[in-house]
C-alpha cells in the first residue's frame, strides 16, 4: 500500500508537514491532491521548494491521482497524501485508492463551521464526510504534530457534544 497517511490540512505544504511529519513517516513522495492548486504553477513551484531533499512531490488533481494510483505509479513509494477537504478522500477511496489512516491537522474556523479542536473546525458536510470515511473502516484521528496525542473522531465529537 503506497499511502502511509492521508492528512487533511488547509495549508497543504508547510513546516509541520515537511519537517515533523517527514521524520515520523519517512515518505518518498508528498502528494497534494487539489483541483484548484494543481492548476496554479506559481503556488506549485513554491510548494516544491519546501520539500525535503530525497523526496518527490506531486501536486495534481483528483482524476490524475486516481489514474496514477490505479496504474501502480506509486506502488514502490511511501506516499504522504495531503488534501484540503475530506470529500476528496472519499472520492479517492471510492475509486480504489487504499488509505490506511486519516490525520485531520488544520481546518480553519469559518462561517458555518463549529470548533472541534484547537486547530480544526468543521461544517456539517465535512463532519458527515469524516464519519463516512470512518464507517469505511479508515481510522480518523485529529493530530497536528506527531508529538501530540491523537484524538479519535469519536472522542472529538463527544467533547463538543456533537452527533
XYZ file of C-alpha atoms in Angstrom:
163
model
C 0.000 0.000 0.000
C 1.770 3.181 -1.131
C -0.186 5.699 1.019
C 1.274 5.755 4.533
C -1.013 8.548 5.771
C -3.639 10.915 4.374
C -3.732 14.333 6.019
C -6.428 16.966 5.794
C -4.736 20.346 6.114
C -5.977 23.532 4.501
C -2.427 24.860 4.357
C -1.314 21.740 2.446
C 2.500 22.026 2.462
C 4.112 23.905 5.360
C 6.742 23.452 8.061
C 4.833 20.892 10.114
C 4.060 18.664 7.119
C 7.567 18.741 5.627
C 9.571 18.696 8.853
C 7.779 16.997 11.720
C 5.679 14.539 9.726
C 8.605 13.783 7.401
C 10.632 12.457 10.320
C 7.711 10.342 11.517
C 6.540 8.933 8.164
C 9.714 8.918 6.037
C 7.747 9.375 2.805
C 9.372 9.117 -0.594
C 6.641 11.270 -2.115
C 4.463 14.116 -0.916
C 1.243 14.145 -2.866
C -1.050 17.158 -2.778
C -4.404 16.406 -4.394
C -6.309 19.600 -5.072
C -8.162 20.504 -8.252
C -7.515 24.259 -7.878
C -3.925 24.335 -6.607
C -2.879 21.803 -9.253
C -3.601 24.458 -11.900
C -1.562 27.244 -10.231
C 2.052 26.999 -11.390
C 3.306 29.691 -9.009
C 1.843 28.018 -5.907
C 3.089 24.621 -7.086
C 6.616 25.982 -7.553
C 6.681 27.439 -4.035
C 5.425 24.166 -2.551
C 8.057 22.165 -4.403
C 10.814 24.379 -2.982
C 9.866 23.317 0.551
C 10.021 19.553 0.027
C 12.724 17.697 1.906
C 15.764 16.504 -0.022
C 15.393 12.999 -1.371
C 11.611 13.153 -1.673
C 9.356 13.691 -4.638
C 6.338 15.927 -4.767
C 3.219 15.648 -6.895
C 0.611 18.407 -6.926
C -2.211 17.019 -9.022
C -5.969 16.982 -9.425
C -8.074 14.102 -8.128
C -8.541 12.483 -11.553
C -4.806 12.284 -12.200
C -4.254 10.965 -8.661
C -6.792 8.187 -9.218
C -5.258 7.262 -12.574
C -1.721 7.280 -11.177
C -2.647 5.110 -8.177
C -4.696 2.685 -10.271
C -1.851 2.398 -12.790
C 0.552 1.472 -9.994
C 2.748 4.562 -10.437
C 3.396 4.802 -6.680
C 3.435 1.120 -5.724
C 7.109 1.210 -4.709
C 6.865 4.518 -2.830
C 5.778 5.695 0.620
C 3.224 8.412 -0.185
C 2.137 11.126 2.247
C -1.198 12.253 0.782
C -2.368 15.777 1.663
C -5.745 17.336 0.825
C -7.784 20.334 1.970
C -11.142 18.593 2.384
C -12.349 15.154 3.436
C -14.606 14.923 0.372
C -11.520 14.437 -1.834
C -10.538 11.416 0.253
C -13.997 9.891 -0.216
C -13.603 10.300 -3.979
C -10.170 8.642 -3.914
C -11.277 5.738 -1.699
C -14.368 5.059 -3.813
C -12.090 4.945 -6.866
C -9.934 2.255 -5.268
C -7.154 4.210 -3.560
C -6.278 2.498 -0.277
C -5.874 4.853 2.671
C -4.717 3.271 5.934
C -5.430 6.235 8.221
C -6.636 9.829 8.060
C -4.990 12.591 10.023
C -7.008 15.781 10.478
C -4.481 18.556 11.018
C -5.848 22.001 10.186
C -9.256 23.183 9.023
C -9.751 26.857 9.757
C -12.709 28.364 11.539
C -15.095 29.919 9.084
C -18.771 30.789 8.791
C -20.811 27.648 9.208
C -18.033 25.717 10.932
C -18.081 24.533 14.518
C -14.836 24.282 16.512
C -13.838 20.703 17.381
C -10.188 21.128 18.401
C -7.735 23.999 18.723
C -6.908 23.758 15.006
C -9.964 22.117 13.471
C -13.424 23.484 12.783
C -15.903 21.524 10.685
C -19.119 22.252 8.857
C -21.897 19.686 8.641
C -20.688 18.313 5.293
C -17.112 17.877 6.498
C -18.267 16.107 9.651
C -20.528 13.844 7.599
C -17.621 13.061 5.245
C -15.304 12.166 8.135
C -17.986 9.893 9.588
C -18.368 8.226 6.186
C -14.628 7.638 5.929
C -14.633 6.180 9.425
C -17.552 3.907 8.508
C -15.410 2.585 5.636
C -13.025 1.229 8.261
C -10.444 4.002 7.965
C -9.276 5.376 11.326
C -9.814 9.154 11.532
C -7.567 10.914 14.041
C -7.043 14.539 14.952
C -3.364 15.311 15.483
C -1.442 18.443 14.480
C 2.076 17.081 15.016
C 3.360 13.559 15.612
C 4.356 14.605 19.151
C 0.769 15.397 20.133
C -1.610 12.724 21.337
C -4.006 11.673 18.594
C -7.729 12.020 19.258
C -10.212 9.759 17.503
C -13.164 11.155 15.604
C -15.496 9.701 18.223
C -13.600 11.393 21.072
C -13.626 14.762 19.340
C -17.357 14.532 18.612
C -18.141 13.589 22.225
C -16.045 16.502 23.537
C -18.222 19.036 21.762
C -21.463 17.187 22.259
C -21.907 16.569 18.539
C -23.624 13.737 16.721
